[in-house]
């Protein structure tokens, strides 16, 4: 089965409104012909509407970096899936490792968010990945297996078909230490095997698994040459229109 790659930019807590508009002015023409993949930019919430406006008429899509699982209510500081959808976004990152590390995200919270995102008509990108200690202790598969099953337990195979997974080893995020294509491919194969066990062969062969962690224009080709890597979740290198366009157009 041919899986259409997803090239997603995670801007984290970077860029003002003016910088957001400036980015798209430069980025849009650079990817106007890049129909080989889906392109997604996840800016800070306050810039989503501007990003949606700046990408209208292009095939660039936008997403949130997080959301809450309730539909509405007294949850100060939170954003619902319906709000993301209403602003014109179609995607949402769930359980990015920085949310796990600094904001108490757990597999169980992620599971609720994934279900709520699907309910709102969003495509959740569920982030998993081991930290350096876990890798050095030989616990990578155990960690990935627990995160994966914890986040997607209770989903039907049909629901699972609507989500994407991002494998992001924490030791590679923002460090400049990209996983070698072989290390990344090994983790992606393991994740796909787990998906096969939990949701069956069709789900496994159609599930898109992105790699994230120090993806740059000069390492994207090696990563994308691996058959189990279906795209990238890019932090730092997605902030510059030229470098993210080079990644998209690998
Ligand atoms: P990085 O971040 O590309 O800056 O390593 C990736 C991510 O956190 O999604």
Coordinates of N, CA and C and ligand atoms in Angstrom, one line a residue:
X1 N 0.8 -1.2 0.0 CA 0.0 0.0 0.0 C 0.9 1.2 0.0
X2 N 0.5 2.2 -0.9 CA 1.3 3.4 -0.9 C 0.8 4.4 0.1
X3 N 1.7 4.9 1.0 CA 1.3 5.8 2.0 C 1.8 7.2 1.6
X4 N 0.9 8.2 1.6 CA 1.3 9.6 1.2 C 2.0 10.2 2.4
X5 N 3.3 10.6 2.2 CA 4.0 11.2 3.3 C 3.4 12.4 3.9
X6 N 3.6 12.6 5.2 CA 3.2 13.9 5.8 C 4.5 14.6 6.3
X7 N 4.6 15.9 5.9 CA 5.7 16.7 6.4 C 5.1 17.7 7.3
X8 N 5.3 17.6 8.6 CA 4.7 18.5 9.6 C 5.7 19.3 10.3
X9 N 5.4 20.6 10.4 CA 6.2 21.5 11.2 C 5.6 21.8 12.5
X10 N 6.4 21.6 13.6 CA 5.9 21.9 14.9 C 6.7 23.2 15.4
X11 N 6.0 24.3 15.4 CA 6.7 25.6 15.8 C 6.9 25.8 17.2
X12 N 6.3 24.9 18.1 CA 6.5 25.0 19.5 C 6.1 26.5 19.9
X13 N 6.9 27.1 20.8 CA 6.5 28.4 21.3 C 7.4 29.5 20.6
X14 N 7.3 29.4 19.2 CA 8.0 30.4 18.4 C 7.1 31.1 17.5
X15 N 7.4 32.3 17.1 CA 6.8 33.1 16.1 C 5.6 33.9 16.6
X16 N 5.7 35.2 16.4 CA 4.6 36.2 16.6 C 3.7 36.1 15.4
X17 N 2.6 36.9 15.5 CA 1.7 37.0 14.3 C 2.4 37.5 13.1
X18 N 3.1 38.6 13.2 CA 3.8 39.1 12.1 C 4.8 38.1 11.5
X19 N 5.5 37.4 12.3 CA 6.5 36.4 11.8 C 5.8 35.2 11.2
X20 N 4.6 34.9 11.6 CA 3.8 33.8 11.0 C 3.4 34.2 9.6
X21 N 2.9 35.5 9.4 CA 2.5 35.9 8.1 C 3.7 36.0 7.1
X22 N 4.8 36.4 7.7 CA 6.1 36.5 6.9 C 6.5 35.1 6.4
X23 N 6.4 34.2 7.3 CA 6.8 32.8 7.0 C 6.0 32.3 5.8
X24 N 4.7 32.4 5.8 CA 3.9 31.9 4.7 C 4.1 32.6 3.4
X25 N 4.4 34.0 3.5 CA 4.7 34.7 2.3 C 5.8 34.1 1.6
X26 N 6.8 33.7 2.3 CA 8.0 33.1 1.7 C 7.9 31.6 1.4
X27 N 7.2 30.9 2.3 CA 7.1 29.4 2.2 C 6.1 28.9 1.0
X28 N 5.0 29.6 0.9 CA 4.0 29.1 0.0 C 4.5 28.9 -1.4
X29 N 5.2 29.9 -2.0 CA 5.6 29.6 -3.4 C 6.6 28.5 -3.5
X30 N 7.4 28.3 -2.4 CA 8.4 27.2 -2.5 C 7.9 25.8 -2.5
X31 N 6.6 25.7 -2.0 CA 6.0 24.3 -2.0 C 4.7 24.2 -2.9
X32 N 4.6 25.2 -3.7 CA 3.3 25.3 -4.6 C 3.2 24.0 -5.4
X33 N 4.3 23.4 -5.8 CA 4.1 22.2 -6.7 C 4.4 20.9 -5.9
X34 N 4.4 21.0 -4.6 CA 4.9 19.8 -3.8 C 3.7 19.0 -3.4
X35 N 3.1 18.3 -4.4 CA 1.8 17.6 -4.2 C 2.1 16.1 -3.8
X36 N 3.4 15.8 -3.7 CA 3.8 14.4 -3.3 C 3.5 14.1 -1.9
X37 N 3.3 15.1 -1.1 CA 3.1 14.9 0.4 C 2.0 15.8 0.9
X38 N 1.6 15.5 2.1 CA 0.7 16.5 2.9 C 1.6 17.3 3.7
X39 N 1.3 18.6 3.7 CA 2.1 19.6 4.5 C 1.3 20.2 5.6
X40 N 1.8 20.1 6.8 CA 1.1 20.6 7.9 C 2.0 21.5 8.8
X41 N 1.4 22.7 9.2 CA 2.2 23.6 10.1 C 1.4 23.7 11.4
X42 N 2.0 23.5 12.5 CA 1.4 23.6 13.8 C 2.0 24.8 14.5
X43 N 1.4 26.0 14.4 CA 1.9 27.2 15.1 C 1.3 27.3 16.5
X44 N 1.7 28.2 17.3 CA 1.0 28.5 18.6 C -0.5 28.8 18.3
X45 N -1.3 28.4 19.2 CA -2.8 28.6 19.0 C -3.2 30.0 18.5
X46 N -2.5 31.1 19.1 CA -3.0 32.4 18.8 C -2.7 32.8 17.3
X47 N -1.8 32.0 16.6 CA -1.5 32.3 15.2 C -2.2 31.4 14.3
X48 N -3.1 30.5 14.8 CA -3.7 29.5 13.9 C -4.6 30.2 12.8
X49 N -5.4 31.1 13.3 CA -6.3 31.7 12.4 C -5.6 32.4 11.2
X50 N -4.5 33.1 11.6 CA -3.7 33.8 10.6 C -3.1 32.8 9.6
X51 N -2.6 31.6 10.2 CA -2.0 30.6 9.4 C -3.0 30.0 8.4
X52 N -4.3 29.8 8.9 CA -5.3 29.3 8.0 C -5.6 30.3 6.9
X53 N -5.6 31.5 7.2 CA -5.9 32.6 6.2 C -4.7 32.6 5.2
X54 N -3.5 32.5 5.7 CA -2.3 32.7 4.8 C -2.1 31.4 3.9
X55 N -2.8 30.3 4.3 CA -2.6 29.1 3.4 C -3.9 28.8 2.6
X56 N -4.9 29.7 2.7 CA -6.1 29.4 1.9 C -5.7 29.3 0.4
X57 N -6.3 28.3 -0.3 CA -6.0 28.2 -1.7 C -4.7 27.4 -2.0
X58 N -4.0 27.0 -0.9 CA -2.8 26.2 -1.1 C -3.2 24.8 -0.6
X59 N -2.3 23.8 -0.7 CA -2.6 22.5 0.0 C -1.8 22.4 1.3
X60 N -1.4 23.5 1.8 CA -0.8 23.5 3.2 C -1.9 23.5 4.2
X61 N -1.8 22.6 5.2 CA -2.8 22.5 6.2 C -2.2 22.9 7.6
X62 N -3.1 23.2 8.6 CA -2.6 23.6 9.9 C -3.1 22.7 11.0
X63 N -2.4 22.7 12.1 CA -2.8 21.9 13.2 C -2.5 22.6 14.5
X64 N -3.1 22.1 15.6 CA -2.8 22.6 16.9 C -1.7 21.7 17.5
X65 N -1.0 22.3 18.5 CA 0.1 21.5 19.1 C -0.4 20.7 20.3
X66 N -1.7 20.9 20.7 CA -2.2 20.2 21.8 C -3.7 20.5 21.8
X67 N -4.5 19.8 22.6 CA -5.9 20.2 22.9 C -6.4 19.5 24.1
X68 N -7.5 19.9 24.6 CA -8.1 19.2 25.8 C -9.2 18.3 25.3
X69 N -9.5 17.3 26.2 CA -10.5 16.3 25.7 C -11.9 16.6 25.9
X70 N -12.2 17.6 26.8 CA -13.6 18.0 27.0 C -14.1 18.9 25.9
X71 N -15.4 18.9 25.6 CA -15.9 19.7 24.5 C -15.9 21.2 24.8
X72 N -16.2 21.5 26.1 CA -16.2 22.9 26.6 C -16.3 22.9 28.1
X73 N -16.2 24.1 28.7 CA -16.4 24.1 30.1 C -15.4 25.0 30.8
X74 N -15.4 24.9 32.2 CA -14.5 25.7 33.0 C -13.1 25.1 33.1
X75 N -12.3 25.2 32.0 CA -11.0 24.7 31.9 C -10.0 25.7 31.4
X76 N -9.7 26.7 32.3 CA -8.9 27.8 32.0 C -7.6 27.5 31.3
X77 N -7.4 28.1 30.2 CA -6.2 27.9 29.4 C -6.2 26.8 28.4
X78 N -7.3 26.1 28.3 CA -7.4 25.0 27.4 C -8.2 25.3 26.1
X79 N -8.0 24.4 25.1 CA -8.6 24.6 23.8 C -9.3 23.3 23.4
X80 N -10.4 23.3 22.8 CA -11.1 22.1 22.5 C -10.8 21.7 21.0
X81 N -11.1 20.5 20.7 CA -11.0 20.0 19.3 C -11.9 20.8 18.4
X82 N -13.1 21.0 18.9 CA -14.1 21.7 18.0 C -13.6 23.2 17.7
X83 N -12.9 23.8 18.7 CA -12.4 25.1 18.4 C -11.3 25.1 17.3
X84 N -10.5 24.0 17.4 CA -9.4 23.9 16.3 C -10.1 23.7 15.0
X85 N -11.1 22.9 15.0 CA -11.8 22.6 13.7 C -12.5 23.8 13.2
X86 N -13.1 24.6 14.1 CA -13.8 25.8 13.7 C -12.9 26.8 13.1
X87 N -11.7 26.9 13.5 CA -10.8 27.9 13.0 C -10.2 27.4 11.6
X88 N -10.5 26.2 11.3 CA -10.0 25.7 10.0 C -8.9 24.7 10.0
X89 N -8.5 24.3 11.2 CA -7.4 23.3 11.3 C -7.9 21.9 11.2
X90 N -7.1 21.0 10.7 CA -7.5 19.6 10.5 C -6.7 18.6 11.3
X91 N -5.6 19.1 11.9 CA -4.7 18.2 12.6 C -4.4 18.7 14.0
X92 N -3.9 17.8 14.9 CA -3.5 18.1 16.2 C -2.4 17.2 16.7
X93 N -1.4 17.7 17.3 CA -0.3 16.9 17.9 C -0.9 16.5 19.3
X94 N -0.6 15.2 19.6 CA -1.1 14.7 20.9 C 0.2 14.1 21.6
X95 N 0.4 14.5 22.8 CA 1.4 14.0 23.7 C 2.8 14.1 23.2
X96 N 3.1 15.3 22.6 CA 4.5 15.6 22.2 C 5.3 15.4 23.5
X97 N 6.6 15.0 23.3 CA 7.4 14.7 24.4 C 7.6 15.9 25.4
X98 N 7.6 17.1 24.8 CA 7.7 18.2 25.7 C 6.5 18.4 26.6
X99 N 5.3 18.0 26.1 CA 4.1 18.0 26.9 C 4.2 16.9 28.0
X100 N 4.8 15.7 27.6 CA 5.0 14.7 28.6 C 5.9 15.1 29.6
X101 N 7.0 15.8 29.2 CA 8.1 16.2 30.1 C 7.7 17.3 31.1
X102 N 7.1 18.4 30.5 CA 6.9 19.6 31.3 C 5.5 19.8 31.8
X103 N 4.5 19.1 31.1 CA 3.1 19.5 31.4 C 2.3 18.3 31.9
X104 N 2.9 17.2 32.3 CA 2.2 16.1 32.9 C 1.4 15.3 32.0
X105 N 1.7 15.3 30.7 CA 0.9 14.4 29.7 C 1.2 13.0 30.0
X106 N 0.2 12.2 30.0 CA 0.3 10.7 30.2 C -0.3 10.0 29.1
X107 N -0.1 8.7 29.0 CA -0.7 7.9 28.0 C -2.2 7.9 28.1
X108 N -2.7 7.9 29.3 CA -4.2 7.9 29.5 C -4.8 9.2 29.1
X109 N -4.1 10.3 29.4 CA -4.6 11.6 28.9 C -4.6 11.7 27.4
X110 N -3.5 11.2 26.9 CA -3.3 11.1 25.4 C -4.5 10.4 24.8
X111 N -4.8 9.2 25.4 CA -5.9 8.4 24.9 C -7.2 9.2 24.8
X112 N -7.5 9.9 25.9 CA -8.8 10.7 25.9 C -8.7 11.8 24.8
X113 N -7.5 12.4 24.7 CA -7.4 13.5 23.7 C -7.5 12.9 22.2
X114 N -7.0 11.8 22.0 CA -7.1 11.2 20.7 C -8.5 10.9 20.3
X115 N -9.3 10.3 21.3 CA -10.7 10.1 21.0 C -11.5 11.4 20.8
X116 N -11.2 12.4 21.6 CA -11.9 13.7 21.4 C -11.5 14.4 20.1
X117 N -10.2 14.2 19.7 CA -9.8 14.8 18.4 C -10.6 14.1 17.3
X118 N -10.7 12.8 17.3 CA -11.4 12.1 16.3 C -12.8 12.5 16.2
X119 N -13.4 12.6 17.4 CA -14.8 13.1 17.5 C -15.0 14.5 16.9
X120 N -14.0 15.3 17.0 CA -14.1 16.7 16.4 C -13.7 16.7 14.9
X121 N -13.4 15.5 14.4 CA -13.0 15.5 13.0 C -11.6 15.9 12.7
X122 N -10.7 15.9 13.7 CA -9.3 16.2 13.5 C -8.5 14.9 13.3
X123 N -7.4 15.1 12.6 CA -6.4 13.9 12.6 C -5.4 14.1 13.7
X124 N -5.4 13.2 14.7 CA -4.4 13.3 15.7 C -3.1 12.7 15.3
X125 N -2.0 13.4 15.6 CA -0.7 12.8 15.4 C -0.1 12.4 16.8
X126 N -0.2 11.1 17.1 CA 0.2 10.7 18.5 C 1.7 10.5 18.6
X127 N 2.3 11.2 19.5 CA 3.8 11.2 19.6 C 4.3 10.2 20.7
X128 N 5.2 9.4 20.3 CA 5.8 8.4 21.2 C 7.3 8.5 21.1
X129 N 8.0 8.1 22.1 CA 9.5 8.1 21.9 C 10.2 7.9 23.3
X130 N 11.3 7.2 23.3 CA 12.0 6.9 24.5 C 13.0 8.0 24.8
X131 N 13.4 8.1 26.1 CA 14.5 9.1 26.4 C 15.8 8.3 26.4
X132 N 16.9 9.1 26.6 CA 18.2 8.5 26.5 C 18.5 7.4 27.5
X133 N 18.0 7.6 28.8 CA 18.2 6.6 29.8 C 17.5 5.3 29.4
X134 N 16.3 5.4 28.8 CA 15.5 4.3 28.4 C 16.2 3.5 27.3
X135 N 16.8 4.3 26.3 CA 17.5 3.6 25.2 C 18.7 2.9 25.7
X136 N 19.5 3.6 26.6 CA 20.7 3.0 27.1 C 20.5 1.8 27.9
X137 N 19.3 1.8 28.6 CA 19.0 0.6 29.4 C 18.3 -0.5 28.5
X138 N 18.2 -0.3 27.2 CA 17.7 -1.3 26.4 C 16.1 -1.5 26.5
X139 N 15.5 -0.4 27.0 CA 14.1 -0.4 27.2 C 13.2 0.2 26.1
X140 N 13.9 0.6 25.0 CA 13.1 1.3 24.0 C 11.8 0.7 23.5
X141 N 11.9 -0.6 23.2 CA 10.7 -1.3 22.8 C 9.6 -1.3 23.8
X142 N 10.0 -1.6 25.0 CA 9.1 -1.6 26.1 C 8.4 -0.3 26.3
X143 N 9.2 0.8 26.2 CA 8.6 2.1 26.4 C 7.6 2.4 25.2
X144 N 8.1 2.2 24.0 CA 7.2 2.5 22.8 C 6.0 1.6 22.9
X145 N 6.1 0.4 23.3 CA 4.9 -0.5 23.3 C 3.9 0.0 24.4
X146 N 4.4 0.4 25.5 CA 3.5 1.0 26.6 C 2.8 2.3 26.1
X147 N 3.6 3.2 25.6 CA 3.0 4.4 25.1 C 2.0 4.2 24.0
X148 N 2.4 3.4 23.1 CA 1.5 3.1 22.0 C 0.1 2.5 22.4
X149 N 0.2 1.4 23.2 CA -1.0 0.7 23.5 C -1.8 1.6 24.5
X150 N -1.1 2.3 25.4 CA -1.8 3.2 26.4 C -2.6 4.3 25.7
X151 N -2.0 4.8 24.6 CA -2.7 5.9 23.9 C -3.8 5.5 23.0
X152 N -3.8 4.3 22.5 CA -4.7 3.9 21.5 C -5.7 2.8 21.9
X153 N -5.5 2.3 23.1 CA -6.4 1.3 23.6 C -7.9 1.8 23.6
X154 N -8.7 0.9 23.1 CA -10.1 1.3 23.0 C -10.5 1.9 21.7
X155 N -9.6 2.2 20.9 CA -9.9 2.7 19.5 C -10.3 1.4 18.7
X156 N -11.3 1.6 17.8 CA -11.6 0.6 16.8 C -10.6 0.7 15.7
X157 N -10.5 -0.4 14.9 CA -9.5 -0.3 13.8 C -9.9 0.8 12.8
X158 N -11.2 1.1 12.7 CA -11.6 2.2 11.8 C -11.1 3.5 12.4
X159 N -11.2 3.7 13.7 CA -10.7 4.9 14.3 C -9.2 5.0 14.2
X160 N -8.5 3.9 14.3 CA -7.1 3.9 14.3 C -6.6 4.3 12.9
X161 N -7.4 4.0 11.9 CA -7.0 4.3 10.5 C -6.9 5.8 10.3
X162 N -7.6 6.6 11.2 CA -7.7 8.0 11.0 C -6.6 8.8 11.8
X163 N -5.7 8.0 12.5 CA -4.6 8.8 13.2 C -3.3 8.5 12.6
X164 N -2.3 9.4 12.9 CA -0.9 9.1 12.5 C -0.1 9.0 13.8
X165 N 1.1 8.4 13.6 CA 2.0 8.2 14.8 C 3.2 9.0 14.5
X166 N 3.8 9.6 15.5 CA 5.2 10.2 15.3 C 6.1 9.6 16.3
X167 N 7.2 9.0 15.7 CA 8.2 8.4 16.6 C 9.3 9.5 16.8
X168 N 9.4 10.0 18.0 CA 10.4 11.0 18.3 C 11.2 10.6 19.5
X169 N 12.4 10.1 19.3 CA 13.3 9.8 20.4 C 13.7 11.1 21.1
X170 N 13.4 11.2 22.4 CA 13.6 12.4 23.1 C 15.1 12.9 23.0
X171 N 16.0 12.0 22.9 CA 17.4 12.3 22.9 C 17.8 13.0 21.5
X172 N 16.9 12.9 20.6 CA 17.2 13.5 19.3 C 16.4 14.9 19.1
X173 N 15.5 15.2 20.0 CA 14.7 16.4 19.8 C 15.5 17.7 20.2
X174 N 15.7 18.5 19.3 CA 16.4 19.8 19.5 C 17.8 19.7 19.9
X175 N 18.4 18.5 19.7 CA 19.8 18.3 20.1 C 20.8 18.3 19.0
X176 N 20.2 18.2 17.7 CA 21.1 18.1 16.6 C 21.6 16.7 16.4
X177 N 21.2 15.8 17.3 CA 21.6 14.3 17.2 C 20.5 13.6 16.6
X178 N 20.4 13.6 15.3 CA 19.3 12.8 14.6 C 19.6 11.3 14.8
X179 N 18.5 10.5 14.9 CA 18.7 9.1 14.9 C 19.2 8.7 13.5
X180 N 20.1 7.7 13.5 CA 20.5 7.2 12.1 C 19.2 6.6 11.5
X181 N 19.2 6.6 10.1 CA 18.1 6.1 9.4 C 17.8 4.6 9.9
X182 N 18.9 3.9 10.3 CA 18.7 2.5 10.7 C 18.0 2.4 12.1
X183 N 18.5 3.3 13.0 CA 17.8 3.3 14.3 C 16.4 3.7 14.2
X184 N 16.1 4.7 13.4 CA 14.7 5.2 13.3 C 13.9 4.1 12.6
X185 N 14.5 3.5 11.6 CA 13.7 2.4 10.9 C 13.4 1.3 11.8
X186 N 14.3 0.9 12.7 CA 14.1 -0.2 13.6 C 12.9 0.1 14.5
X187 N 12.8 1.4 15.0 CA 11.7 1.8 15.9 C 10.4 1.8 15.1
X188 N 10.5 2.3 13.9 CA 9.2 2.3 13.1 C 8.7 0.9 12.8
X189 N 9.6 0.0 12.5 CA 9.2 -1.4 12.2 C 8.5 -2.0 13.5
X190 N 9.1 -1.7 14.6 CA 8.6 -2.2 15.9 C 7.1 -1.6 16.1
X191 N 7.0 -0.3 15.9 CA 5.7 0.3 16.0 C 4.7 -0.3 15.1
X192 N 5.1 -0.5 13.8 CA 4.2 -1.1 12.8 C 3.8 -2.5 13.2
X193 N 4.7 -3.2 13.8 CA 4.4 -4.6 14.2 C 3.4 -4.6 15.4
X194 N 3.5 -3.6 16.3 CA 2.6 -3.5 17.4 C 1.2 -3.1 16.8
X195 N 1.2 -2.2 15.9 CA -0.1 -1.8 15.2 C -0.8 -3.1 14.6
X196 N 0.1 -3.9 14.0 CA -0.5 -5.1 13.3 C -1.1 -6.0 14.4
X197 N -0.4 -6.2 15.5 CA -1.0 -7.0 16.6 C -2.2 -6.5 17.1
X198 N -2.3 -5.2 17.3 CA -3.5 -4.6 18.0 C -4.6 -4.3 17.0
X199 N -4.3 -3.9 15.8 CA -5.4 -3.5 14.9 C -5.5 -4.3 13.5
X200 N -4.6 -5.2 13.3 CA -4.6 -6.0 12.1 C -3.7 -5.5 11.0
X201 N -3.7 -6.3 9.9 CA -2.7 -6.1 8.8 C -3.0 -4.8 8.0
X202 N -4.3 -4.5 7.8 CA -4.7 -3.4 7.0 C -4.3 -2.1 7.7
X203 N -4.6 -2.0 9.0 CA -4.2 -0.8 9.8 C -2.7 -0.6 9.7
X204 N -2.0 -1.7 9.9 CA -0.5 -1.6 9.9 C 0.0 -1.2 8.6
X205 N -0.5 -1.6 7.5 CA 0.1 -1.2 6.2 C -0.4 0.2 5.8
X206 N -1.5 0.7 6.3 CA -1.8 2.0 5.9 C -1.4 3.1 7.0
X207 N -1.0 2.7 8.1 CA -0.7 3.7 9.2 C 0.6 4.5 8.8
X208 N 0.4 5.8 8.9 CA 1.6 6.6 8.6 C 2.4 7.0 9.9
X209 N 3.7 6.6 9.9 CA 4.5 6.8 11.0 C 5.6 7.8 10.7
X210 N 5.6 9.0 11.3 CA 6.5 10.0 11.0 C 7.7 9.9 12.0
X211 N 8.9 10.3 11.5 CA 10.0 10.4 12.4 C 10.2 11.9 12.8
X212 N 10.6 12.1 14.0 CA 10.9 13.5 14.5 C 12.1 13.5 15.4
X213 N 12.9 14.5 15.3 CA 14.1 14.7 16.2 C 15.2 15.1 15.3
X214 N 15.5 16.4 15.3 CA 16.6 17.0 14.5 C 16.6 16.7 13.0
X215 N 15.4 16.6 12.5 CA 15.3 16.5 11.0 C 15.8 17.8 10.4
X216 N 16.6 17.7 9.4 CA 17.2 18.8 8.7 C 17.2 18.5 7.2
X217 N 17.4 19.6 6.4 CA 17.5 19.4 4.9 C 18.5 18.3 4.5
X218 N 19.6 18.3 5.3 CA 20.7 17.3 4.9 C 20.5 15.9 5.4
X219 N 19.5 15.6 6.2 CA 19.3 14.2 6.7 C 18.0 13.6 6.3
X220 N 17.1 14.5 5.7 CA 15.8 14.0 5.4 C 15.8 12.8 4.3
X221 N 16.7 12.9 3.4 CA 16.6 11.9 2.3 C 16.9 10.5 2.8
X222 N 17.9 10.4 3.7 CA 18.3 9.1 4.3 C 17.2 8.6 5.1
X223 N 16.5 9.4 5.8 CA 15.3 9.0 6.6 C 14.2 8.5 5.7
X224 N 13.9 9.3 4.7 CA 12.7 9.0 3.9 C 13.0 7.8 2.9
X225 N 14.3 7.4 2.8 CA 14.6 6.2 2.0 C 14.2 4.9 2.8
X226 N 13.9 5.0 4.1 CA 13.5 3.8 4.8 C 12.0 3.6 4.6
X227 N 11.7 2.3 4.2 CA 10.3 2.1 3.8 C 9.3 2.3 4.9
X228 N 9.7 2.2 6.1 CA 8.7 2.4 7.2 C 8.6 3.8 7.7
X229 N 9.3 4.7 7.1 CA 9.3 6.1 7.6 C 8.4 6.9 6.5
X230 N 7.3 7.5 7.0 CA 6.3 8.0 6.2 C 6.2 9.5 6.3
X231 N 7.3 10.2 6.7 CA 7.2 11.6 6.8 C 8.0 12.1 8.0
X232 N 7.9 13.4 8.3 CA 8.7 13.9 9.4 C 7.9 14.9 10.2
X233 N 8.2 14.9 11.5 CA 7.7 16.0 12.4 C 8.9 16.8 12.7
X234 N 8.9 18.1 12.3 CA 10.1 18.9 12.3 C 9.9 20.1 13.2
X235 N 10.8 20.3 14.1 CA 10.8 21.4 15.0 C 11.6 22.6 14.5
X236 N 12.8 22.7 15.0 CA 13.7 23.8 14.6 C 13.8 24.2 13.1
X237 N 13.9 23.1 12.3 CA 14.1 23.4 10.9 C 12.8 23.8 10.2
X238 N 11.7 23.7 10.9 CA 10.4 24.2 10.2 C 10.2 25.6 10.4
X239 N 11.0 26.3 11.2 CA 10.8 27.7 11.4 C 11.3 28.6 10.3
X240 N 12.2 28.1 9.5 CA 12.7 28.8 8.4 C 12.1 28.3 7.1
X241 N 11.5 29.2 6.3 CA 10.7 28.8 5.1 C 11.6 28.0 4.1
X242 N 12.8 28.5 3.9 CA 13.7 27.8 3.0 C 14.1 26.4 3.5
X243 N 14.4 26.2 4.7 CA 14.8 24.9 5.2 C 13.7 24.0 5.3
X244 N 12.5 24.4 5.7 CA 11.3 23.5 5.7 C 10.9 23.1 4.3
X245 N 11.0 24.1 3.4 CA 10.7 23.8 2.0 C 11.7 22.7 1.4
X246 N 12.9 22.8 1.8 CA 13.9 21.8 1.3 C 13.5 20.4 1.9
X247 N 13.1 20.4 3.1 CA 12.7 19.1 3.7 C 11.4 18.6 3.0
X248 N 10.4 19.4 2.8 CA 9.2 19.0 2.1 C 9.6 18.5 0.7
X249 N 10.5 19.2 0.0 CA 10.9 18.8 -1.4 C 12.1 17.9 -1.4
X250 N 12.3 17.0 -0.4 CA 13.5 16.2 -0.3 C 13.7 15.5 -1.6
Ligands
LIG1 P1 13.5 19.3 16.4 O1 12.0 19.0 17.1 O2 13.2 19.0 14.9 O3 13.8 20.7 16.7 O4 14.4 18.3 17.0 C1 11.2 18.0 16.7 C2 9.9 18.0 17.5 O5 10.0 18.3 18.7 O6 8.8 17.7 17.0

